PDB file of C-alpha atoms in Angstrom:
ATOM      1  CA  UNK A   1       6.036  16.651  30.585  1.00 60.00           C
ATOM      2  CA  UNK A   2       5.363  15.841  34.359  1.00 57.00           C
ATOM      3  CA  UNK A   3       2.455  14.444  35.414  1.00 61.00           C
ATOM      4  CA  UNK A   4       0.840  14.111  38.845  1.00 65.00           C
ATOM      5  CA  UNK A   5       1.982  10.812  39.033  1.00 65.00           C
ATOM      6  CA  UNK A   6       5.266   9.921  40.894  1.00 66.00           C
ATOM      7  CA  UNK A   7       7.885   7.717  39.621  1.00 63.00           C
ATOM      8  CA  UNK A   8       7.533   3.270  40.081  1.00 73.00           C
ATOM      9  CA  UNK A   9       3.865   3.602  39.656  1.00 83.00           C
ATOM     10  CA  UNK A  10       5.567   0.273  38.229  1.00 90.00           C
ATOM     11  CA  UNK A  11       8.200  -1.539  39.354  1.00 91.00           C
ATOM     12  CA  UNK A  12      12.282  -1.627  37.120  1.00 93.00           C
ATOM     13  CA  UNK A  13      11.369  -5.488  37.168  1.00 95.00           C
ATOM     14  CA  UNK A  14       7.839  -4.820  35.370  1.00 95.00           C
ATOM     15  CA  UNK A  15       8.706  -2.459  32.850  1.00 94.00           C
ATOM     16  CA  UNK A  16      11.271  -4.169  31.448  1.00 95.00           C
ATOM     17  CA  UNK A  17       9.651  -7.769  31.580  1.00 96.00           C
ATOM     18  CA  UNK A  18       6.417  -5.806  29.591  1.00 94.00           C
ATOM     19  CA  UNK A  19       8.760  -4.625  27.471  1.00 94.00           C
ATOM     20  CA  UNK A  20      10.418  -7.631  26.473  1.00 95.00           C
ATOM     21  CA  UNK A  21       7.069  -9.328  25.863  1.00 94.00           C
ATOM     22  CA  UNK A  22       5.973  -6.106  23.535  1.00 93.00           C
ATOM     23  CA  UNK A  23       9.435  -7.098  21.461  1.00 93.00           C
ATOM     24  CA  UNK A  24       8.479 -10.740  21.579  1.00 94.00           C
ATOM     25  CA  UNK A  25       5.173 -10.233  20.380  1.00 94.00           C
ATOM     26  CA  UNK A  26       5.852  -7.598  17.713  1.00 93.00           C
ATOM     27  CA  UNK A  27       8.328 -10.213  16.298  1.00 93.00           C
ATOM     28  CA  UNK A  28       7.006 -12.445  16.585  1.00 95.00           C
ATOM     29  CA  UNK A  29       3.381 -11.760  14.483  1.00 94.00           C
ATOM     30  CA  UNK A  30       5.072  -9.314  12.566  1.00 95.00           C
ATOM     31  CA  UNK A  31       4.676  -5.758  13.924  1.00 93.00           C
ATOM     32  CA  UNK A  32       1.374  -6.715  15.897  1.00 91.00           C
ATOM     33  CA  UNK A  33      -0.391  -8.531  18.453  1.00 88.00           C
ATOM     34  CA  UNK A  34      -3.639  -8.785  20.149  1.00 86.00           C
ATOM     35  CA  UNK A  35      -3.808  -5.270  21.419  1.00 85.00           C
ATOM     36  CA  UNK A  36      -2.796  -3.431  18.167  1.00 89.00           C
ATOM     37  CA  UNK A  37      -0.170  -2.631  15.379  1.00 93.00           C
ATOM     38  CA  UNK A  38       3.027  -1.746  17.259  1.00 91.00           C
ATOM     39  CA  UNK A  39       3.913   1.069  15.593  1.00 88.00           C
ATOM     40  CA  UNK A  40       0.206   2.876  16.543  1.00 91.00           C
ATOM     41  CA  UNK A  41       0.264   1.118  20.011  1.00 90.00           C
ATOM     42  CA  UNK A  42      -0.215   3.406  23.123  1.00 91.00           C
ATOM     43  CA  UNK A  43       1.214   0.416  25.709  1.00 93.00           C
ATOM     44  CA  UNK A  44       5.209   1.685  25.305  1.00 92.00           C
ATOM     45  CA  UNK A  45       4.475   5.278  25.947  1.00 93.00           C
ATOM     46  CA  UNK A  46       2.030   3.956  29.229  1.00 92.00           C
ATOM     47  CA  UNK A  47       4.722   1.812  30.270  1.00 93.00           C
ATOM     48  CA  UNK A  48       7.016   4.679  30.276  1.00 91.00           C
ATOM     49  CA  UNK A  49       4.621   6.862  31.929  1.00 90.00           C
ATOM     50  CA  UNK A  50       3.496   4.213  34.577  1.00 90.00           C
ATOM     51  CA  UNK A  51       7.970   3.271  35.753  1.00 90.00           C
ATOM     52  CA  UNK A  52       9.422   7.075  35.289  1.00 88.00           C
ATOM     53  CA  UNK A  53       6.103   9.463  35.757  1.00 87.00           C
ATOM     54  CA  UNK A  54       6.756  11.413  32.695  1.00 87.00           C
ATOM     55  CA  UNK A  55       4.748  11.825  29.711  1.00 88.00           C
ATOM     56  CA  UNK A  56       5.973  11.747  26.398  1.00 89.00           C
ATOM     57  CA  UNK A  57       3.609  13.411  24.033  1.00 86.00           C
ATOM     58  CA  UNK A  58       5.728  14.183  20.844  1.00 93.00           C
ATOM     59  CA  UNK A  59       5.007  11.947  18.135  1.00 94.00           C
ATOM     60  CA  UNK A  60       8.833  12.052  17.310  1.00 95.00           C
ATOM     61  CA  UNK A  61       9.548  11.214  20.401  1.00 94.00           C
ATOM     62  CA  UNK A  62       7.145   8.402  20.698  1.00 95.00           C
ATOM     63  CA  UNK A  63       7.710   7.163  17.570  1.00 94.00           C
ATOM     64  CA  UNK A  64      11.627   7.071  18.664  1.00 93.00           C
ATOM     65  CA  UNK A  65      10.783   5.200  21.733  1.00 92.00           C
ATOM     66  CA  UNK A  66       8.736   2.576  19.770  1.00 92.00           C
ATOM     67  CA  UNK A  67      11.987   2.206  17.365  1.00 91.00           C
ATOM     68  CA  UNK A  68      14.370   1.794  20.100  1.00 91.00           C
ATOM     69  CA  UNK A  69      12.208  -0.498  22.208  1.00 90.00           C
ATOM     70  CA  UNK A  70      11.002  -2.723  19.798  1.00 90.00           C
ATOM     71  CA  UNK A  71      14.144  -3.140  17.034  1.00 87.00           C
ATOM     72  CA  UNK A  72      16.992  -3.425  19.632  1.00 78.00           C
TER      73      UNK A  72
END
């Protein structure tokens, strides 16, 4: 879904440096960290909204995302 946003709301450099500290963090404590349990965390899908300006509302498609992100 678009959104009124446009794209690098964030910067490349951002995204993937928050998303490298959401993998740290979820491995580190086991699936959670100060903000939430991963797999119920909103910060991914924001991230992703916030670099590309596209929302991703299915919960299969989050839920994908999270999977990717976080296990690779």
């Amino acid at each position: 879904m678009e959104t009124a946003l446009f794209e690098r709301k964030i910067s490349r450099e951002v995204f993937e440096k928050e998303k490298a500290l959401c993998k740290m963090l979820s491995k580190e404590n086991g699936g959670k960290c100060h903000w939430g349990i991963c797999k119920n965390c909103g910060v991914l899908p924001l991230l992703h909204k916030l670099h590309t300006g596209k929302l991703i509302e299915s919960p299969e498609e989050v839920a994908n995302m999270r999977k990717e992100i976080l296990q690779s």
